[in-house]
CSV table of C-alpha atoms in Angstrom, one decimal:
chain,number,residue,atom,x,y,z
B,1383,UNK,CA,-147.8,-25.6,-111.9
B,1384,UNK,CA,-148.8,-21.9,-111.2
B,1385,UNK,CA,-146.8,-19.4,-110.2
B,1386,UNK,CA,-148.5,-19.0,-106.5
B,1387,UNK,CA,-147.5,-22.8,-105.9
B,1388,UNK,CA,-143.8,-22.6,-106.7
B,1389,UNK,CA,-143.7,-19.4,-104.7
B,1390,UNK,CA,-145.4,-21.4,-102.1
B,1391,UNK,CA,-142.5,-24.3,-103.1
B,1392,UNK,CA,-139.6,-22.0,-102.9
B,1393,UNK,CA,-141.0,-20.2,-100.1
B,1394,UNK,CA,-141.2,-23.4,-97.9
B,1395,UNK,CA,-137.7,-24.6,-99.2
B,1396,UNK,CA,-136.2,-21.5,-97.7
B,1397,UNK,CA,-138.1,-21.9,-94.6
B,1398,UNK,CA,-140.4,-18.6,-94.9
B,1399,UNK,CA,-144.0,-18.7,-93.1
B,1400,UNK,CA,-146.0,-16.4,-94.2
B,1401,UNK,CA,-149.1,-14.8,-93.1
B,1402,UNK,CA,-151.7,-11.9,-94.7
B,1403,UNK,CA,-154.0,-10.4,-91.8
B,1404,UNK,CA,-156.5,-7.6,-92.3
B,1405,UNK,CA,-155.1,-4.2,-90.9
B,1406,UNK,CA,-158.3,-2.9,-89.7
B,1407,UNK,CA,-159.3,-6.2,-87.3
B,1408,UNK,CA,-155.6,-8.1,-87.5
B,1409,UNK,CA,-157.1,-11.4,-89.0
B,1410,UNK,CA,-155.6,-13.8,-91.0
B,1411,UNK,CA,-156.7,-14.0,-94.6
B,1412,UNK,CA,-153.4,-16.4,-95.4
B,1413,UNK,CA,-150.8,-18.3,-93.9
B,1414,UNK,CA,-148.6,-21.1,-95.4
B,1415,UNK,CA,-147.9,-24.3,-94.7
B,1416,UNK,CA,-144.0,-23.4,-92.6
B,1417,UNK,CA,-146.3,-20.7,-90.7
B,1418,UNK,CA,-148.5,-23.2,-89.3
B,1419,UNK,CA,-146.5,-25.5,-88.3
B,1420,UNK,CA,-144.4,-23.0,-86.2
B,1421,UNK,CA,-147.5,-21.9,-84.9
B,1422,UNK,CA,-150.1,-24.0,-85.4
B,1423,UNK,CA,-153.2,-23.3,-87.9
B,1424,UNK,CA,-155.4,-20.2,-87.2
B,1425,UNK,CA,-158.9,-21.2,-86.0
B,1426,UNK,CA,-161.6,-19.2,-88.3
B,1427,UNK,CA,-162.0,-15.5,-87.2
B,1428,UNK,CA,-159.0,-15.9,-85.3
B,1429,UNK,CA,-156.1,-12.4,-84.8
B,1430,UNK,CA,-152.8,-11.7,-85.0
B,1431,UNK,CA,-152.7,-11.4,-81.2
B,1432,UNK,CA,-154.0,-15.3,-80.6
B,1433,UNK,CA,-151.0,-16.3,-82.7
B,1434,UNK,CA,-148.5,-14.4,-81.6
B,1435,UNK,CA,-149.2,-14.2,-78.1
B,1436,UNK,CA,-145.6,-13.0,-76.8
B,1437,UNK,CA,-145.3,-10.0,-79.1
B,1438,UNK,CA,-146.8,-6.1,-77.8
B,1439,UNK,CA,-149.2,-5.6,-80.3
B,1440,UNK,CA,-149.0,-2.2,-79.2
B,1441,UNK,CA,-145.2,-1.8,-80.0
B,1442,UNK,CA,-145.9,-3.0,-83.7
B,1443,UNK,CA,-148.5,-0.5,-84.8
B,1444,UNK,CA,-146.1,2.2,-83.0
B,1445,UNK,CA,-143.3,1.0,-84.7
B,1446,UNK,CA,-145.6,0.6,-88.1
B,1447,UNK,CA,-146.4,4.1,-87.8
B,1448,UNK,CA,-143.6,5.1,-87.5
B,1449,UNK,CA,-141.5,3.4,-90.3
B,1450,UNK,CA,-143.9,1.2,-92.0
B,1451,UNK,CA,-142.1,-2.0,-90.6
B,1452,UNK,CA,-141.3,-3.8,-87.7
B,1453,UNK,CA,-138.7,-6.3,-87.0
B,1454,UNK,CA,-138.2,-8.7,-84.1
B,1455,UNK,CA,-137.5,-11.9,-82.3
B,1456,UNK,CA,-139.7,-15.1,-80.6
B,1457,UNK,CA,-139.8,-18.5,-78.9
B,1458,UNK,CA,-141.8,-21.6,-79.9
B,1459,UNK,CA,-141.7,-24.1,-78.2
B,1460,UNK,CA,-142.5,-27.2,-81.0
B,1461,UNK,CA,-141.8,-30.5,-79.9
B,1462,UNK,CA,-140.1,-30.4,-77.0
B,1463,UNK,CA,-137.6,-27.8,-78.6
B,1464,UNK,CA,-138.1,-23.9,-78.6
B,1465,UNK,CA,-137.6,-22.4,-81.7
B,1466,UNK,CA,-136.5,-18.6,-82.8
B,1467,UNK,CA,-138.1,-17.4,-85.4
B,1468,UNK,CA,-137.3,-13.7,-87.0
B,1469,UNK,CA,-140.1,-12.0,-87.0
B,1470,UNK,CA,-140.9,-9.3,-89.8
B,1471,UNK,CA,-144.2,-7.3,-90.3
B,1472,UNK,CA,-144.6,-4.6,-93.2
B,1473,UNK,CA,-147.4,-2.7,-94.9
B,1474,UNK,CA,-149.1,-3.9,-98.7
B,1475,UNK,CA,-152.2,-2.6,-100.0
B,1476,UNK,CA,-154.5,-4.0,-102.8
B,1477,UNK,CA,-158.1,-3.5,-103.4
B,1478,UNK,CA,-158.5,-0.8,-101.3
B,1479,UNK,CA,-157.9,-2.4,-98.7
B,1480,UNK,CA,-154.6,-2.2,-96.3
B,1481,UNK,CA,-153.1,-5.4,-94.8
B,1482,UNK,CA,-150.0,-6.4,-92.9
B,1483,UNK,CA,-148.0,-9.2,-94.3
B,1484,UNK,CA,-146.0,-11.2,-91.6
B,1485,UNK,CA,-142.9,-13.0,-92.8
B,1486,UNK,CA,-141.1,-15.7,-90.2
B,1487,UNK,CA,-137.7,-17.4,-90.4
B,1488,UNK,CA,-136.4,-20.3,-88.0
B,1489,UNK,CA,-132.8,-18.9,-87.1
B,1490,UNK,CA,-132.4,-21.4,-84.5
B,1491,UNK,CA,-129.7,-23.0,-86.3
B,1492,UNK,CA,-127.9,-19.6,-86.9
B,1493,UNK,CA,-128.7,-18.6,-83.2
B,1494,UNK,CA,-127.3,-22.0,-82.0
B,1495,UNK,CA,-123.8,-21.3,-84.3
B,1496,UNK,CA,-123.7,-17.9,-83.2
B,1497,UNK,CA,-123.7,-19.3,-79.7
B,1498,UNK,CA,-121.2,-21.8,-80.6
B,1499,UNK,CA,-118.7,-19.1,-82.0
B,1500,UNK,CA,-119.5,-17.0,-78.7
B,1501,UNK,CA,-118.4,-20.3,-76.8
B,1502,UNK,CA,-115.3,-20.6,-79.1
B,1503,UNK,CA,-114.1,-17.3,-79.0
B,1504,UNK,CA,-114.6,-17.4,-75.2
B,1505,UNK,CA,-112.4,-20.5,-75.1
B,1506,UNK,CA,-109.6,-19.5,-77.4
B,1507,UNK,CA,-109.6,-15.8,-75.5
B,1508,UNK,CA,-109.6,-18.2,-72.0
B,1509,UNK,CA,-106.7,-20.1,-73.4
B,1510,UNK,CA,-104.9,-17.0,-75.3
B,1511,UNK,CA,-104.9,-15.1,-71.7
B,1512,UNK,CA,-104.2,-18.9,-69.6
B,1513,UNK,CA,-101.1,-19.2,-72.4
B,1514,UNK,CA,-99.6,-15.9,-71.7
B,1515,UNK,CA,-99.8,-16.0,-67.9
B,1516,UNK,CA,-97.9,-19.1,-68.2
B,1517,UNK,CA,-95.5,-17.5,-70.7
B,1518,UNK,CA,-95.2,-14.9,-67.8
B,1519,UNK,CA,-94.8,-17.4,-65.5
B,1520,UNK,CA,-92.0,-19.1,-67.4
B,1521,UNK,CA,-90.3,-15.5,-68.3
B,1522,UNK,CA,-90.2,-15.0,-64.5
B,1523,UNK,CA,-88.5,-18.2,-64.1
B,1524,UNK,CA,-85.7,-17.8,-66.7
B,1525,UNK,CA,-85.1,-14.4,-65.0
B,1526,UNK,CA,-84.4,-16.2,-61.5
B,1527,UNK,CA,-81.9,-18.4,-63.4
B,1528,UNK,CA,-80.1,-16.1,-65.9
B,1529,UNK,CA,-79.4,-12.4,-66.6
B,1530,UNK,CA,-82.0,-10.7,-68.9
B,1531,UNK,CA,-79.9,-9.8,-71.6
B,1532,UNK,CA,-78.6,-13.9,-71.7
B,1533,UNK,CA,-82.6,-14.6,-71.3
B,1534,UNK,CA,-83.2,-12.3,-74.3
B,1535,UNK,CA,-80.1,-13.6,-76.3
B,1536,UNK,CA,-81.7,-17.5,-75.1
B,1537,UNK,CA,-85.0,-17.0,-76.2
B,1538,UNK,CA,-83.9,-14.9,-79.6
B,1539,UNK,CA,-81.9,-17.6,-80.5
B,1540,UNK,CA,-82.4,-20.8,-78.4
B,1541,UNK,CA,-78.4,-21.0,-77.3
B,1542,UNK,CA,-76.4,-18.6,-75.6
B,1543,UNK,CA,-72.6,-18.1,-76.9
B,1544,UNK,CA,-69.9,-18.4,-74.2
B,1545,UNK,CA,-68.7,-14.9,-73.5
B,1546,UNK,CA,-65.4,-14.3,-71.6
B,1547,UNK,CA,-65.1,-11.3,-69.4
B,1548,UNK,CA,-61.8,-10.3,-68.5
B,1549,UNK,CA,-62.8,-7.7,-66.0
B,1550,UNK,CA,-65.3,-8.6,-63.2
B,1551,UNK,CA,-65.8,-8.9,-59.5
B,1552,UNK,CA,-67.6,-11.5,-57.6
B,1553,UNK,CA,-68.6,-11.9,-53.8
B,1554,UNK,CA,-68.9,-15.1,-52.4
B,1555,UNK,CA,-71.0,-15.6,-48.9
B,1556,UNK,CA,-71.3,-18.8,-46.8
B,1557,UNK,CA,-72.8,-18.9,-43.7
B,1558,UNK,CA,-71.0,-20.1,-40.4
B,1559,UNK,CA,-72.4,-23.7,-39.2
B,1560,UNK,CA,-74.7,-24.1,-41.5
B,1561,UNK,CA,-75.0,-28.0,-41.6
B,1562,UNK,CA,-75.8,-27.9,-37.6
B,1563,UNK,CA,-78.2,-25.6,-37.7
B,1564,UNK,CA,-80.2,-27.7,-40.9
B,1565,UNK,CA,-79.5,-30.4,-39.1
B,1566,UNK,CA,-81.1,-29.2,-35.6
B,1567,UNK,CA,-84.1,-27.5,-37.2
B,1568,UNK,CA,-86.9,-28.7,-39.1
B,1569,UNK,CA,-86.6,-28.0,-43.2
B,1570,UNK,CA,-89.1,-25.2,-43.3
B,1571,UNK,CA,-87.4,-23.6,-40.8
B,1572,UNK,CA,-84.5,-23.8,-42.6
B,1573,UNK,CA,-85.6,-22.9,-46.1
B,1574,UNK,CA,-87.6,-20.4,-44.6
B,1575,UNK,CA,-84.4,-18.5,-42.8
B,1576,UNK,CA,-82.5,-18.4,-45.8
B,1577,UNK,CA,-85.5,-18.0,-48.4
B,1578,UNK,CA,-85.8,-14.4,-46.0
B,1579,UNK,CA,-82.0,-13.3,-46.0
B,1580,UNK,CA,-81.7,-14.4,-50.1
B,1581,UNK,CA,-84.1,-12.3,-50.8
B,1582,UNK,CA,-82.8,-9.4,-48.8
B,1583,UNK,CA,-79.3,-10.1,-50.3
B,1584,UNK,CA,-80.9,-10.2,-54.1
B,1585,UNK,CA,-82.5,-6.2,-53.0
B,1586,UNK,CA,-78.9,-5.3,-52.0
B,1587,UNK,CA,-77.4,-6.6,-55.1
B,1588,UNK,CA,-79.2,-5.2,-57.4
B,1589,UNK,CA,-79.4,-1.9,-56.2
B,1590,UNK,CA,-75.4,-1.9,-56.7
B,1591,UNK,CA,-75.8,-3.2,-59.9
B,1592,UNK,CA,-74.2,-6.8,-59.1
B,1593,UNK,CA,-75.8,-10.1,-60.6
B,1594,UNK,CA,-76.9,-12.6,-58.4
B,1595,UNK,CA,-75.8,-15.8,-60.4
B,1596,UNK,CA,-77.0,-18.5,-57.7
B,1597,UNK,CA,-77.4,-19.9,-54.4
B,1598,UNK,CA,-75.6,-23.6,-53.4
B,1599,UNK,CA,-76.9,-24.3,-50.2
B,1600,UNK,CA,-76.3,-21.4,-47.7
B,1601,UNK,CA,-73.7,-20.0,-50.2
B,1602,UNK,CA,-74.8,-16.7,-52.4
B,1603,UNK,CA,-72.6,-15.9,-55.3
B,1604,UNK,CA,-73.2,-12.7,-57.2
B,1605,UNK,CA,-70.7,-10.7,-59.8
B,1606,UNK,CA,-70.3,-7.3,-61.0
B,1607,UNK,CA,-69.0,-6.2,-64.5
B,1608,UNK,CA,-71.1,-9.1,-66.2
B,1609,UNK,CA,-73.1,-9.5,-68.6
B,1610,UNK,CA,-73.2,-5.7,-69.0
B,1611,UNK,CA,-69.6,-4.2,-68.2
B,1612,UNK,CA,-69.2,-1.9,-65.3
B,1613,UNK,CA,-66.3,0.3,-64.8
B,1614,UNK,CA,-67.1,0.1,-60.7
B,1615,UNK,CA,-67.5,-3.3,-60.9
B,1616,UNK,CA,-64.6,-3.4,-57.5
B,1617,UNK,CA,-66.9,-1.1,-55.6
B,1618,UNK,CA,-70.2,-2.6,-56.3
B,1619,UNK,CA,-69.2,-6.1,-54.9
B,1620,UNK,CA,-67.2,-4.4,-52.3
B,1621,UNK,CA,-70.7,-2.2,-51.5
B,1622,UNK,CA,-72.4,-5.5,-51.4
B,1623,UNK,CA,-70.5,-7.4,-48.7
B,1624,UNK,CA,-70.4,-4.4,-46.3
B,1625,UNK,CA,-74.7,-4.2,-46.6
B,1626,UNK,CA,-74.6,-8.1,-46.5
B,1627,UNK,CA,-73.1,-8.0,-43.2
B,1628,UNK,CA,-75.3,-4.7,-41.6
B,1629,UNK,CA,-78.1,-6.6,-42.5
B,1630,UNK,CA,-77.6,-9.5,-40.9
B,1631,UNK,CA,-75.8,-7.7,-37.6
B,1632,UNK,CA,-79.5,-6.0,-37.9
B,1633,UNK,CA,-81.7,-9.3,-38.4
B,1634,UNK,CA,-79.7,-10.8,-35.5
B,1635,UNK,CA,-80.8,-7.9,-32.9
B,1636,UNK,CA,-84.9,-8.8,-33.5
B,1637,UNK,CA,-85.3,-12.5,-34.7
B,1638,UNK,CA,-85.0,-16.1,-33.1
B,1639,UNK,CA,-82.2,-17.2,-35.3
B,1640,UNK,CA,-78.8,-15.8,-35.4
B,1641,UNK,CA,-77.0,-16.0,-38.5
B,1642,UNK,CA,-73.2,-15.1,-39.2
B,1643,UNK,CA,-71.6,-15.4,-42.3
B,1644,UNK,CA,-68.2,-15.3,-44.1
B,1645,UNK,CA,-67.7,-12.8,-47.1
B,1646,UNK,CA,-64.8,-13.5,-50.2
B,1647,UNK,CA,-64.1,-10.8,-53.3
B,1648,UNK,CA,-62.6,-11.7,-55.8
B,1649,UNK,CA,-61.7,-10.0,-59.2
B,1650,UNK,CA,-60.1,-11.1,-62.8
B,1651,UNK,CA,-62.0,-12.8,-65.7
B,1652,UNK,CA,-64.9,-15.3,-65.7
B,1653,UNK,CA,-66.9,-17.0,-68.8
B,1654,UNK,CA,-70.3,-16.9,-68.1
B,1655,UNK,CA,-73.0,-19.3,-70.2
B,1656,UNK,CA,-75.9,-21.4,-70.0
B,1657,UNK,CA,-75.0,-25.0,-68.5
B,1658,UNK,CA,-77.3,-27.6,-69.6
B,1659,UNK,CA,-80.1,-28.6,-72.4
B,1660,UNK,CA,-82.9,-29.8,-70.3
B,1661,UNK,CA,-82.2,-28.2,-67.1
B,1662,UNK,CA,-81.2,-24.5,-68.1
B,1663,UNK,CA,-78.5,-23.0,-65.3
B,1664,UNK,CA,-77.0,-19.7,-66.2
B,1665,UNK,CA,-73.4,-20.4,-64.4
B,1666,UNK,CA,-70.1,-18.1,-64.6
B,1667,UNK,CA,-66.5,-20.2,-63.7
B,1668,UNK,CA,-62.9,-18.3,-63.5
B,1669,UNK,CA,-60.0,-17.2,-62.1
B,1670,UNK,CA,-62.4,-14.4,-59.8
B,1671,UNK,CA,-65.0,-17.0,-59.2
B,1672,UNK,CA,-62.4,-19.1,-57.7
B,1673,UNK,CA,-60.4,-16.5,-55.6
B,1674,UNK,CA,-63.9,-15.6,-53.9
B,1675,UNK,CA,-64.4,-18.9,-53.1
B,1676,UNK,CA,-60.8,-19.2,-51.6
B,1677,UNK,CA,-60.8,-16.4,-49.4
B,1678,UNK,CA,-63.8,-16.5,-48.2
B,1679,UNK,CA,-62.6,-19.4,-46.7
B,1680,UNK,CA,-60.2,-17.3,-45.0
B,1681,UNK,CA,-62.3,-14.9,-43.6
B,1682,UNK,CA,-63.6,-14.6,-39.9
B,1683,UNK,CA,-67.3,-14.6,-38.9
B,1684,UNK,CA,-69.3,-11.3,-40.4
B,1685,UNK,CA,-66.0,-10.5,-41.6
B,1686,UNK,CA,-65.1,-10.0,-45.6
B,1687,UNK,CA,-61.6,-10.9,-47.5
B,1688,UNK,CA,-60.5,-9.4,-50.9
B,1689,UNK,CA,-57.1,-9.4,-52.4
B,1690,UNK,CA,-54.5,-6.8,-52.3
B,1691,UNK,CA,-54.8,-6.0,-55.5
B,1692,UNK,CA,-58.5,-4.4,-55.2
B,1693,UNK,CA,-56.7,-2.0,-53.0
B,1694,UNK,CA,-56.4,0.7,-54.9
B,1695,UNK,CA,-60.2,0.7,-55.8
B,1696,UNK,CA,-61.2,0.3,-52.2
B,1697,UNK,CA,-59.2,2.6,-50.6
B,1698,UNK,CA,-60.6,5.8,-50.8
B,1699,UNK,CA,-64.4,4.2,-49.6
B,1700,UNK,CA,-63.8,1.6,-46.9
B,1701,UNK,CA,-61.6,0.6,-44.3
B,1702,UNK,CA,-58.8,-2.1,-45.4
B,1703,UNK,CA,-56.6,-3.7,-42.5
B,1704,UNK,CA,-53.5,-5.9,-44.0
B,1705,UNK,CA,-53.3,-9.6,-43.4
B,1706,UNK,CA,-50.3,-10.0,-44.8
B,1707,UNK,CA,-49.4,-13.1,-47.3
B,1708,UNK,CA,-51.4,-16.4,-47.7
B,1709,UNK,CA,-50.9,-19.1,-49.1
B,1710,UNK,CA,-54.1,-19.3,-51.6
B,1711,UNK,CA,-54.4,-23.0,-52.4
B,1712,UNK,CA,-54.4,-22.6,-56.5
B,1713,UNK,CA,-53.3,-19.2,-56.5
B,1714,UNK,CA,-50.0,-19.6,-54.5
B,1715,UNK,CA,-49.0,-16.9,-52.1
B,1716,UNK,CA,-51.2,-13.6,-52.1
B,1717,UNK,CA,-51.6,-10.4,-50.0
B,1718,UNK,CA,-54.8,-10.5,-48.8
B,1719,UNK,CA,-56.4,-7.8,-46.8
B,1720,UNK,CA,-59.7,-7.6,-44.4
B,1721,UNK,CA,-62.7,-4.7,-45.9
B,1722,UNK,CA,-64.6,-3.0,-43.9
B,1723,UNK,CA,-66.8,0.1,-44.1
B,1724,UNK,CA,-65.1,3.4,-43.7
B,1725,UNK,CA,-67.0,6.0,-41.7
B,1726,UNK,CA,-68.9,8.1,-43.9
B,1727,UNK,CA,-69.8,4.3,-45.6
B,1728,UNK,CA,-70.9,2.8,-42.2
B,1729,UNK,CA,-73.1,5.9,-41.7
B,1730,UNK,CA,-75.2,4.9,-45.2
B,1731,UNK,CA,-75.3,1.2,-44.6
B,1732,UNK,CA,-77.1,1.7,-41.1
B,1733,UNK,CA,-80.0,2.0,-43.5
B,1734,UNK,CA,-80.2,-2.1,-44.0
């Protein structure tokens, strides 16, 4: 075998057409056998330009004189498929004469997995972003349910450890006939009323630094001093109840609905922890938690009840009228005392 036919062999194997054309008239004086069947056979006397009818003619001998080559991409269309071929023409000379030697490649198949990739990486970028929305989505969620330095301690280490505080406050609302009014009014209403004053409530809270644990119904516990310890944990819940009031007595003035509620403080220890394995609840149970609930109980409409002994914390920032003992079912008899805002208190609060 001679050496042109296994260049013509290897040259076909790798899927190289090639073609010789004149320089002077651009026609062919050779093309193998993967050239024509990409293009189809050139007729006697025929050009470059019959060939290749999609490629400027005039953009290859600029780009020719300028760097000796040209590179470049077309479609064929062969059987019902279209083809791209690379397309590269450079300069050989022999015999005194000058010709241009055009060497074709099918990169369909690369073109096709490049396209493939492009669809891939697409899809995994689609998914990457879809993945952490929802990882957003759940983050937000956790939050709603649990304190963020228990969601980072959760998500760390999958449990969150019991913790006792032996110093917090907590302020316990529940609203005044609330099972009438759900039961006179439709459920949207109903969800919709308190979905508006929750939120409200949750702005107040945290803006005083207390942590809004949970709603059960139409009650709203929040605590101060917990998770992070605060040494005006008294004041904060105290603060709270006074705004939760002026914003109702305010919401009442302009809207359809009028809402009064009952306000209990409490203060001592509470362990706070996630309840649950399938249904995460961030929860906090104690002696404050209780004696919140208690007096609240005890307390008149849009009116708040602490015990005596967050006197000496309140004293010097709201108004305290004594209601002398009670008899605080778990907690025996208590001094318990009504808080109110003092003046220059009531002043700020007309804000909410």
């Amino acid at each position: 075998m001679s050496i042109a036919a296994i260049n013509e062999q290897l040259l076909r194997a790798i899927g190289v057409g090639i073609a010789v054309v004149r320089r002077k008239d651009l026609r062919f004086l050779f093309t193998n056998e993967p050239f024509a069947e990409w293009f189809g056979k050139p007729a006697p006397r025929s050009c470059l330009p019959d060939i290749l009818q999609d490629i400027d003619m005039d953009d290859i001998k600029s780009e020719m004189e300028r760097s000796g080559r040209y590179t470049g991409e077309l479609q064929v269309k062969r059987k019902r498929r279209t083809l791209i071929i690379a397309l590269s023409i450079s300069c050989a000379s022999a015999e005194a004469q000058d010709f241009y030697v055009v060497e074709c490649q099918n990169i369909t198949r690369i073109r096709e997995l490049e396209s493939m990739i492009d669809s891939y990486s697409a899809m995994v970028e689609r998914n990457t972003r879809e993945l952490e929305r929802e990882k957003e989505r759940v983050e937000r969620l956790l939050l709603n349910l649990m304190p963020r330095s228990v969601y980072e301690e959760f998500k760390t280490f999958g449990v969150v450890t019991p913790q006792l505080y032996e110093s917090v406050s907590v302020v316990m609302l529940d609203f005044v006939d609330f099972t009438r009014f759900a039961a006179e009014h439709d459920p949207t209403v109903t969800l919709g009323e308190l979905n508006d004053i929750f939120t409200a409530f949750d702005r107040i809270a945290e803006q005083f630094g207390c942590e809004r644990i949970k709603t059960i119904g139409d009650a709203y516990l929040a605590v101060a001093g917990m998770p992070e310890p605060s040494p005006d944990h008294t004041r904060a819940v105290a603060n709270c109840a006074v705004r939760f009031i002026r914003y109702l007595d305010r919401r009442n003035q302009s809207h359809q609905y009028k809402w009064q509620a009952r306000i209990g403080l409490g203060t001592g220890s509470a362990v706070g922890s996630v309840v649950g394995i399938q249904k995460y609840v961030y929860d906090v149970f104690g002696s404050a938690v209780n004696l919140a609930a208690r007096l609240q109980e005890f307390a008149n409409p849009m009116c708040i009840v602490a015990p005596d002994e967050m006197k000496e914390f309140l004293v010097d920032e709201f108004h305290l009228v004594d209601l002398g003992k009670q008899d605080i079912r778990s907690f025996g008899e208590m001094r318990l005392m009504r808080v109110s805002p003092g003046i220059e208190l009531a002043r700020k609060a007309r804000q909410y």
